[in-house]
Short mmCIF file of C-alpha atoms and ligand atoms in Angstrom, two decimals:
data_model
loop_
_atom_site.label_atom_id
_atom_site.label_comp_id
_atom_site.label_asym_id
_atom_site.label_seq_id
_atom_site.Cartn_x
_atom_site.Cartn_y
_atom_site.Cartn_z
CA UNK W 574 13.01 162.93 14.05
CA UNK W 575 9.81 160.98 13.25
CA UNK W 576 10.40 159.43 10.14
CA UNK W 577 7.54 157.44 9.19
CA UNK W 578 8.51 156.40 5.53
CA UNK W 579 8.96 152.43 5.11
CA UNK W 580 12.79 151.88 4.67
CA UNK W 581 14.23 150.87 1.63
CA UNK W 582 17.55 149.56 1.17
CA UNK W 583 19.69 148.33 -1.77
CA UNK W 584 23.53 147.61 -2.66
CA UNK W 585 26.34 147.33 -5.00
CA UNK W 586 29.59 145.90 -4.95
CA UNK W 587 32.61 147.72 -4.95
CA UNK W 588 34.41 145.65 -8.35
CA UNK W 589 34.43 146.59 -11.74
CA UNK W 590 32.90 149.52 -13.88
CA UNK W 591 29.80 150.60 -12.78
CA UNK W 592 28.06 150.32 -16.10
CA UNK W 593 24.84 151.42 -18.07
CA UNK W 594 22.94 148.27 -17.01
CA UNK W 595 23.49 148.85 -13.30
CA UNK W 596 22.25 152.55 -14.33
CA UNK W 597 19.12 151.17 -15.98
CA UNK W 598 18.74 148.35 -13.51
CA UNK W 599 19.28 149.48 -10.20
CA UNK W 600 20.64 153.18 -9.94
CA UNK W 601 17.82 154.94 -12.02
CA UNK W 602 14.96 153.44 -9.58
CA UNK W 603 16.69 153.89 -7.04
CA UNK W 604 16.48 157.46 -7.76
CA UNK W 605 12.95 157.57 -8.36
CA UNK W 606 12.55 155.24 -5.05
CA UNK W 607 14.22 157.51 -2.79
CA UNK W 608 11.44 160.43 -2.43
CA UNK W 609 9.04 157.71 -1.37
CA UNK W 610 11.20 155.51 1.09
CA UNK W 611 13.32 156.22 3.85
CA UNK W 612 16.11 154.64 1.66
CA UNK W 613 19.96 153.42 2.49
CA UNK W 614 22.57 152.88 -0.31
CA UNK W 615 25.51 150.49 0.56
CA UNK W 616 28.62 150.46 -1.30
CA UNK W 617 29.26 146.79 -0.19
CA UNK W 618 32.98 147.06 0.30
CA UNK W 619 32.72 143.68 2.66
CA UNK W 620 31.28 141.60 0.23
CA UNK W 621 33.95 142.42 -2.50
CA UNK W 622 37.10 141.29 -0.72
CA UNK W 623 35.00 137.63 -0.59
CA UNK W 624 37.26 137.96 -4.51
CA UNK W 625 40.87 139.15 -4.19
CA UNK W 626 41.06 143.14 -4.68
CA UNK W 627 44.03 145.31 -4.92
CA UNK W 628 43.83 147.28 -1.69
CA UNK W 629 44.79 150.63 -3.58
CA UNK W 630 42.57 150.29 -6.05
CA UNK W 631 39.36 149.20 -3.97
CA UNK W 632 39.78 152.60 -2.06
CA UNK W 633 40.04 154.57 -4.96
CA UNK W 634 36.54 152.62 -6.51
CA UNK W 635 34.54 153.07 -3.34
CA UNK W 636 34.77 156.56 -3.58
CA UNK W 637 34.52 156.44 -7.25
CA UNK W 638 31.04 154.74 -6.50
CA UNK W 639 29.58 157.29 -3.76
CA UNK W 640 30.44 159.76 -6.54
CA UNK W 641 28.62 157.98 -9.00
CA UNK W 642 25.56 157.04 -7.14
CA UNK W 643 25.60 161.07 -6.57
CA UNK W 644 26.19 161.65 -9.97
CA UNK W 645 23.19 159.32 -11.13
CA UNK W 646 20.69 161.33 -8.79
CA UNK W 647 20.74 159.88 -5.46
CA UNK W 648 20.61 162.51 -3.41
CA UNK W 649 22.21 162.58 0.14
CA UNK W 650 19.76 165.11 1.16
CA UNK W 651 17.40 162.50 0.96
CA UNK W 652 19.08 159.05 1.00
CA UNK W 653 21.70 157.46 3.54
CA UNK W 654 25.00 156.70 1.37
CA UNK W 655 26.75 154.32 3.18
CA UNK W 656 30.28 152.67 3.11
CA UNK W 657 29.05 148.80 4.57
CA UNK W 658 32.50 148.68 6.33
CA UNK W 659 31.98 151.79 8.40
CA UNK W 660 29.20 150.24 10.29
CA UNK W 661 30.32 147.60 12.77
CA UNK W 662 27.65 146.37 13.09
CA UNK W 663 26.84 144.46 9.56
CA UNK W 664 29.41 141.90 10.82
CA UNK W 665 28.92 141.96 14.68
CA UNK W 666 25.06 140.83 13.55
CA UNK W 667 26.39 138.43 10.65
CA UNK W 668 27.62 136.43 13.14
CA UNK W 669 24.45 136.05 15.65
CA UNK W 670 22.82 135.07 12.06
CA UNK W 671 25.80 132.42 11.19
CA UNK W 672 24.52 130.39 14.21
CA UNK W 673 21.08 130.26 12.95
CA UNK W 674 21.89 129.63 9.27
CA UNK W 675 22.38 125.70 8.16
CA UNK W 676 25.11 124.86 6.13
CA UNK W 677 22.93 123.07 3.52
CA UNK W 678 21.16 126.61 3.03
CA UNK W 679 24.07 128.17 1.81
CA UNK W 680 25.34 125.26 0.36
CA UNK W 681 22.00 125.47 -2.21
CA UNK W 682 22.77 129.07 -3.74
CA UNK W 683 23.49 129.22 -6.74
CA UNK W 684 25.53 132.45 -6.92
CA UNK W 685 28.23 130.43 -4.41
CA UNK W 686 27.88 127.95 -6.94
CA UNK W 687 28.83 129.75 -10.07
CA UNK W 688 31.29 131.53 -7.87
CA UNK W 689 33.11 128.66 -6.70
CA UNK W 690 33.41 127.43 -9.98
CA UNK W 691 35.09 130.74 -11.66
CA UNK W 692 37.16 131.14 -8.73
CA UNK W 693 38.03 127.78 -8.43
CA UNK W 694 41.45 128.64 -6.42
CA UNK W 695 39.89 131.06 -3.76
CA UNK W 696 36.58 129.22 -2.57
CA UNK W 697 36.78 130.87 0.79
CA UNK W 698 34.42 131.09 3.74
CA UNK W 699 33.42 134.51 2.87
CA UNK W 700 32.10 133.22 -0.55
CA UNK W 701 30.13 130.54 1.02
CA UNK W 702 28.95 133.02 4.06
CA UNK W 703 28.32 136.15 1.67
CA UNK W 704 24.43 135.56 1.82
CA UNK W 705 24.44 136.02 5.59
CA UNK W 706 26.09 139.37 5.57
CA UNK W 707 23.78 141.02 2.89
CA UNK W 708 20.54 139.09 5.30
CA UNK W 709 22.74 141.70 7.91
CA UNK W 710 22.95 144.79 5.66
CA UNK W 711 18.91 144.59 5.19
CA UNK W 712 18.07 143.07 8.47
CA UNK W 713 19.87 145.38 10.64
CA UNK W 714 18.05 148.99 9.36
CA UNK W 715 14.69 146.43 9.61
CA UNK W 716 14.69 147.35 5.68
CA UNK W 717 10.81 146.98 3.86
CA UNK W 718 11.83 147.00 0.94
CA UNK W 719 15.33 145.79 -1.18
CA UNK W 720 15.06 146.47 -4.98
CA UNK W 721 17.52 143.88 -6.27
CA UNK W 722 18.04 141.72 -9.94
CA UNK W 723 16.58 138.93 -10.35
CA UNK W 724 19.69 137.21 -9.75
CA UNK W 725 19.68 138.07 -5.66
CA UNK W 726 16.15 137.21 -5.49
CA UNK W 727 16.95 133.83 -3.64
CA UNK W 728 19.47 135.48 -1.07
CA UNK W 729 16.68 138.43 -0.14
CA UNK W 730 14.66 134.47 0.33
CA UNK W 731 17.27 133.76 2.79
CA UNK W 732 17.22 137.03 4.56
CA UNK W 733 13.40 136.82 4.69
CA UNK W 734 13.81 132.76 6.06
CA UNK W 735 16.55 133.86 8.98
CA UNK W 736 14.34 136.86 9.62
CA UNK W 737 11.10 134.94 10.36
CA UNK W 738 13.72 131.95 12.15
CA UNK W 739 15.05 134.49 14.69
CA UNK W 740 11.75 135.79 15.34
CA UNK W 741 10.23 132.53 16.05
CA UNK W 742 13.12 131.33 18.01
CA UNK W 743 13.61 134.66 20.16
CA UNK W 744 10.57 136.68 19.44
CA UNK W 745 9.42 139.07 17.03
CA UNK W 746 12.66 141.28 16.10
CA UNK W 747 13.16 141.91 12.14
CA UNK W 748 10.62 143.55 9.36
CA UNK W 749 10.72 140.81 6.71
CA UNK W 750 11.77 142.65 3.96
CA UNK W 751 9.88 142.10 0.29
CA UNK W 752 11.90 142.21 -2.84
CA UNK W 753 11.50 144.50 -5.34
CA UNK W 754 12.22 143.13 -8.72
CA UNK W 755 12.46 145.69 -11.77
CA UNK W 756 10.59 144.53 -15.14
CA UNK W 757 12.20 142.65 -17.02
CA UNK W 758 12.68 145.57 -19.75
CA UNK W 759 15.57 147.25 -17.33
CA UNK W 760 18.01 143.85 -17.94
CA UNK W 761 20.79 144.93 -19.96
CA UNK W 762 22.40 142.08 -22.13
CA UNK W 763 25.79 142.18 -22.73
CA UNK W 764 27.24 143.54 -25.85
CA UNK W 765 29.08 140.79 -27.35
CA UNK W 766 27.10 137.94 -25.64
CA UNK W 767 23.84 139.47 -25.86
CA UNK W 768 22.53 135.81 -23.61
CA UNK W 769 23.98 136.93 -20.82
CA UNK W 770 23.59 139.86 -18.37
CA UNK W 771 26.11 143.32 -18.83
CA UNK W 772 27.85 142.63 -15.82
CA UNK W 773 29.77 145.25 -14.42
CA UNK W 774 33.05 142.44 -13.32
CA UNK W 775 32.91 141.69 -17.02
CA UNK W 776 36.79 141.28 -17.83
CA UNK W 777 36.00 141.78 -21.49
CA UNK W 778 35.66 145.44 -21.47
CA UNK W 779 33.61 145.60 -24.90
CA UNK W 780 30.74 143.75 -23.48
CA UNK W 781 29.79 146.58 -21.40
CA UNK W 782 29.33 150.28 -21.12
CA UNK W 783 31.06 151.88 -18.35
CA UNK W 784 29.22 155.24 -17.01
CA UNK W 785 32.52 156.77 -16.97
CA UNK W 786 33.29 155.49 -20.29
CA UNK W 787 34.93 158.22 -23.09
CA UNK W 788 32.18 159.15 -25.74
CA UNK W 789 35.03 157.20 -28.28
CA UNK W 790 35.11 154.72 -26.37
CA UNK W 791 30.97 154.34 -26.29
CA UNK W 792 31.17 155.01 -29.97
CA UNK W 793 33.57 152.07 -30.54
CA UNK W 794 32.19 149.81 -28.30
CA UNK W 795 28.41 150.62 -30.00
CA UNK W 796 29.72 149.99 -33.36
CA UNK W 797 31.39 146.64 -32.64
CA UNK W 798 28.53 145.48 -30.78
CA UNK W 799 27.26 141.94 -31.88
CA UNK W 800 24.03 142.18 -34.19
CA UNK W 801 22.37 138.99 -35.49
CA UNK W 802 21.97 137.96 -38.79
CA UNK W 803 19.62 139.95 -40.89
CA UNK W 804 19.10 143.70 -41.47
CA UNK W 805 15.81 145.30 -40.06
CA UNK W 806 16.04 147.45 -36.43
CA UNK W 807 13.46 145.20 -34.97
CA UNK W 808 12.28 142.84 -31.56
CA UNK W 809 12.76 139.13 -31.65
CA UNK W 810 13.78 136.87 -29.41
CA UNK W 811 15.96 134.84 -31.98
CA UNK W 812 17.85 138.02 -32.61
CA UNK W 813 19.20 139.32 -28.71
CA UNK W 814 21.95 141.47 -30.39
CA UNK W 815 19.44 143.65 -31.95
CA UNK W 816 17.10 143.25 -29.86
CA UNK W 817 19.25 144.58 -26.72
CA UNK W 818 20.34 147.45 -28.57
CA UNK W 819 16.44 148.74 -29.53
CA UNK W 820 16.11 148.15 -25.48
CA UNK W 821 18.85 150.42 -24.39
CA UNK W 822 17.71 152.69 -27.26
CA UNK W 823 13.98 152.90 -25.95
CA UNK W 824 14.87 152.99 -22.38
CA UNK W 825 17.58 156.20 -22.84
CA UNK W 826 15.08 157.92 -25.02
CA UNK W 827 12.07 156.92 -23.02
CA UNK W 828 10.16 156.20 -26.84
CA UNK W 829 8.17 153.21 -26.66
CA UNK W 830 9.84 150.03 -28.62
CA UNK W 831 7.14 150.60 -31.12
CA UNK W 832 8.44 153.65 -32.12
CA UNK W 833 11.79 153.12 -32.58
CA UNK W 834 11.33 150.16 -34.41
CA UNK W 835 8.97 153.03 -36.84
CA UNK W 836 11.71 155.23 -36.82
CA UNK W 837 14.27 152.85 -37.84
CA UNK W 838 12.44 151.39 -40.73
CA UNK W 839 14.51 150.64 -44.09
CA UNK W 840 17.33 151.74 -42.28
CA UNK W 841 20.79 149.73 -41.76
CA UNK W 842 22.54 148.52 -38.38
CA UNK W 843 24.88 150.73 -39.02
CA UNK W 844 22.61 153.89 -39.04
CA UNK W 845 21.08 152.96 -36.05
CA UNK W 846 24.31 151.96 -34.31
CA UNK W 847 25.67 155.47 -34.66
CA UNK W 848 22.84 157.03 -33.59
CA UNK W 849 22.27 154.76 -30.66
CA UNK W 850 26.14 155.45 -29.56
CA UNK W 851 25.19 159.30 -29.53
CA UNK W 852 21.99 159.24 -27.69
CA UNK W 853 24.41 157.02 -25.03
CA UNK W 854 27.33 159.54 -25.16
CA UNK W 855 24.49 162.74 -24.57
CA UNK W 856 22.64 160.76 -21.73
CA UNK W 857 25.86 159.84 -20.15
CA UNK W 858 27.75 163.39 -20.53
CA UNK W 859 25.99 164.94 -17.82
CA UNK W 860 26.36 162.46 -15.32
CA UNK W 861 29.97 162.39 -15.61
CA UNK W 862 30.03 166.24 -15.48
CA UNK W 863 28.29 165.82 -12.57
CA UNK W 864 31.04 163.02 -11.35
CA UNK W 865 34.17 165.29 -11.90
CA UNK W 866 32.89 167.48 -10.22
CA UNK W 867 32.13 165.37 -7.18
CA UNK W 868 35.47 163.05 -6.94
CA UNK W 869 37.39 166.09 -6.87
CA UNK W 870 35.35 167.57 -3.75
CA UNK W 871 37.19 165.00 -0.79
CA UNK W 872 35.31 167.10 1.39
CA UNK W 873 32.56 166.98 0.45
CA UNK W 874 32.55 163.70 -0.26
CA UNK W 875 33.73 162.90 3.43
CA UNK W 876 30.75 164.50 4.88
CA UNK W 877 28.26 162.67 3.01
CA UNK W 878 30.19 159.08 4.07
CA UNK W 879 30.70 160.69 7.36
CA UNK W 880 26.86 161.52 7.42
CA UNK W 881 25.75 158.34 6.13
CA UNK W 882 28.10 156.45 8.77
CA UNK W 883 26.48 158.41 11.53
CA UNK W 884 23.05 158.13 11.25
CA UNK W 885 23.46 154.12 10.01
CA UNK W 886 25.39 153.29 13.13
CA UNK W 887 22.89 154.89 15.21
CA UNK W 888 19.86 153.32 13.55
CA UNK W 889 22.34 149.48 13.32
CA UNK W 890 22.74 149.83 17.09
CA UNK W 891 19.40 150.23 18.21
CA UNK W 892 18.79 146.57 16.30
CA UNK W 893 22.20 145.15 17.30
CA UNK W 894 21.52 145.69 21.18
CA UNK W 895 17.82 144.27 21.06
CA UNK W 896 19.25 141.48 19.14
CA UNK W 897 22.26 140.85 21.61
CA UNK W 898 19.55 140.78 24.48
CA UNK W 899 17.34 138.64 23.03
CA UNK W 900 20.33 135.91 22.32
CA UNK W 901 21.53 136.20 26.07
CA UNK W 902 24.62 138.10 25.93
CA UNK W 903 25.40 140.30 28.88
CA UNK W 904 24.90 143.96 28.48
CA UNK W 905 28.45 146.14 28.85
CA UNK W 906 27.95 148.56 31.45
N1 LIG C 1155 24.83 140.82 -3.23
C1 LIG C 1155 24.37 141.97 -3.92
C2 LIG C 1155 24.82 141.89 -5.39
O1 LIG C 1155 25.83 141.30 -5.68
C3 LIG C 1155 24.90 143.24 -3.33
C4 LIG C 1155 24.37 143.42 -1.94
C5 LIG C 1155 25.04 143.26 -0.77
C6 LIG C 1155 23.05 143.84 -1.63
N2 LIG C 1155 24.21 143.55 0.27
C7 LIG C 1155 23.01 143.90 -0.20
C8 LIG C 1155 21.92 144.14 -2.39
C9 LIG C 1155 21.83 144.24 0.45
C10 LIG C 1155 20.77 144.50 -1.72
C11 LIG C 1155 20.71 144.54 -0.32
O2 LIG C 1155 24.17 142.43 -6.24
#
């Protein structure tokens, strides 16, 4: 089939609670994205054993995430879901790029640094190599475009530097794929440390809301979030409680931040607070109807992994064999 869409390619890892911010961040473009691009979804199970994972329950949360990323609108009629592990060929070309990449390269991002230091007792290879293998995920589909947070911006760098390397040193080979940053209005702060991002590995559950989370529990969670000093429902960048709350408010109910801040006027945290936790709880509900619906369909969720595994091994291959060529390995006959 001529498909003559640019590809587009994104991924998330496989640990903790897919959360609101991923939804608002990544999920929710990726949505709108997806009618325009030729677009692959990885559940990056490869890159989240690089942190120690309970075996049982990393199975169970894969799935959990293909459901969700169904669940939140990416549609498998139009988008490749794929499960980075079924696809050989993420690692067989990880390794072509290891012999290419310098050790001071890696050595300089800042992820393996704050990594290293919060799992001080695990610094493995895999933590110090994880940059190659997403360079792999994007370079082997020859991916356009990778929407990612600002936070991966310097590993898509590194993908785009080993992309241009290899075709320099072998010959032209690999697209080299543009970020695509969201505006900063999609960054979700966390609920009780409103400086820093809602990450969905928080271990303090109350700084984040889970997409599968109970509307109590998004109720509770609302009500004890941190606010700042002071009393009106307004922007300002010395108050990021606040400030993070009329964000997620504006962004669920599409209104401009102008006009909740109007519609809030003269009224009290707490007013707002429970009315923010309700327009959460309705624009979450029928996602997760959609979810239960979808993790308790195995086969159905088979096919679109098996699907997804198909086709991406197909499209890896073609790459993986020009690439193999090009380096001077011997074809297998
Ligand atoms: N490293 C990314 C993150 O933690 C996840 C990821 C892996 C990814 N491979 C990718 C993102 C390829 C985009 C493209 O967020």
């Amino acid at each position: 089939m001529l498909d003559k869409k640019p590809v587009l390619l994104s991924g998330i890892q496989p640990s903790g609670h897919l959360c609101i911010g991923n939804y608002l961040g990544a999920l929710k473009n990726w949505k709108a994205l997806q009618n325009s691009y030729d677009s692959i979804f990885l559940v990056v199970d490869m890159h989240a054993i690089t942190v120690k994972q309970n075996p049982a329950e990393l199975r169970q949360r894969c799935l959990a995430y293909v459901a969700q990323y169904i669940a939140c609108g990416i549609d498998p009629e139009k988008s490749l879901i794929v499960i980075q592990s079924h696809v050989p060929q993420h690692a067989e070309l990880m390794w072509v790029l290891n012999s290419i990449t310098y050790m001071g390269e890696l050595g300089r991002m800042t992820q393996f640094k704050d990594k290293s230091k919060k799992y001080e007792a695990n610094i493995n290879a895999g933590l110090f190599t994880y940059p190659v293998l997403m360079a792999s995920d994007i370079l082997i589909y020859q991916a356009d475009l990778v929407p990612v947070g600002a936070d991966q911006k310097q590993h898509l760098e590194l993908a785009r530097d080993l992309a241009g390397r290899f075709n320099t040193q072998y010959s032209d080979t690999f697209v080299l794929p543009e970020p695509y940053i969201p505006k900063t209005g999609a960054r979700i702060m966390s609920l009780q440390e409103p400086d820093k991002k809602m990450s969905k590995s928080d271990i303090n559950l109350n700084n984040l809301i889970a997409i599968l989370d109970s509307p109590n529990t998004i109720r509770k969670k609302i009500k004890r979030a941190v606010t700042d000093s002071g009393s009106e429902i307004k922007i300002e960048e010395s108050r990021p409680g606040i400030s993070n709350l009329i964000t997620l408010y504006s962004l669920l109910t599409e209104k401009s931040i102008d006009k909740v801040e109007n519609q809030f006027e003269g009224k009290m945290y707490s007013d707002f607070k429970a009315e923010l936790g309700e327009v959460i709880v309705d624009f979450l509900k029928p996602i997760q109807e959609k979810y239960n619906d979808i993790i308790q369909d195995k086969k159905y969720l088979e096919d679109v992994l098996k699907n997804g595994a198909d086709e991406a091994y197909y499209r890896a291959r073609k790459t993986l064999t020009k690439v193999y060529r090009k380096v001077g390995f011997i074809s297998k006959k």
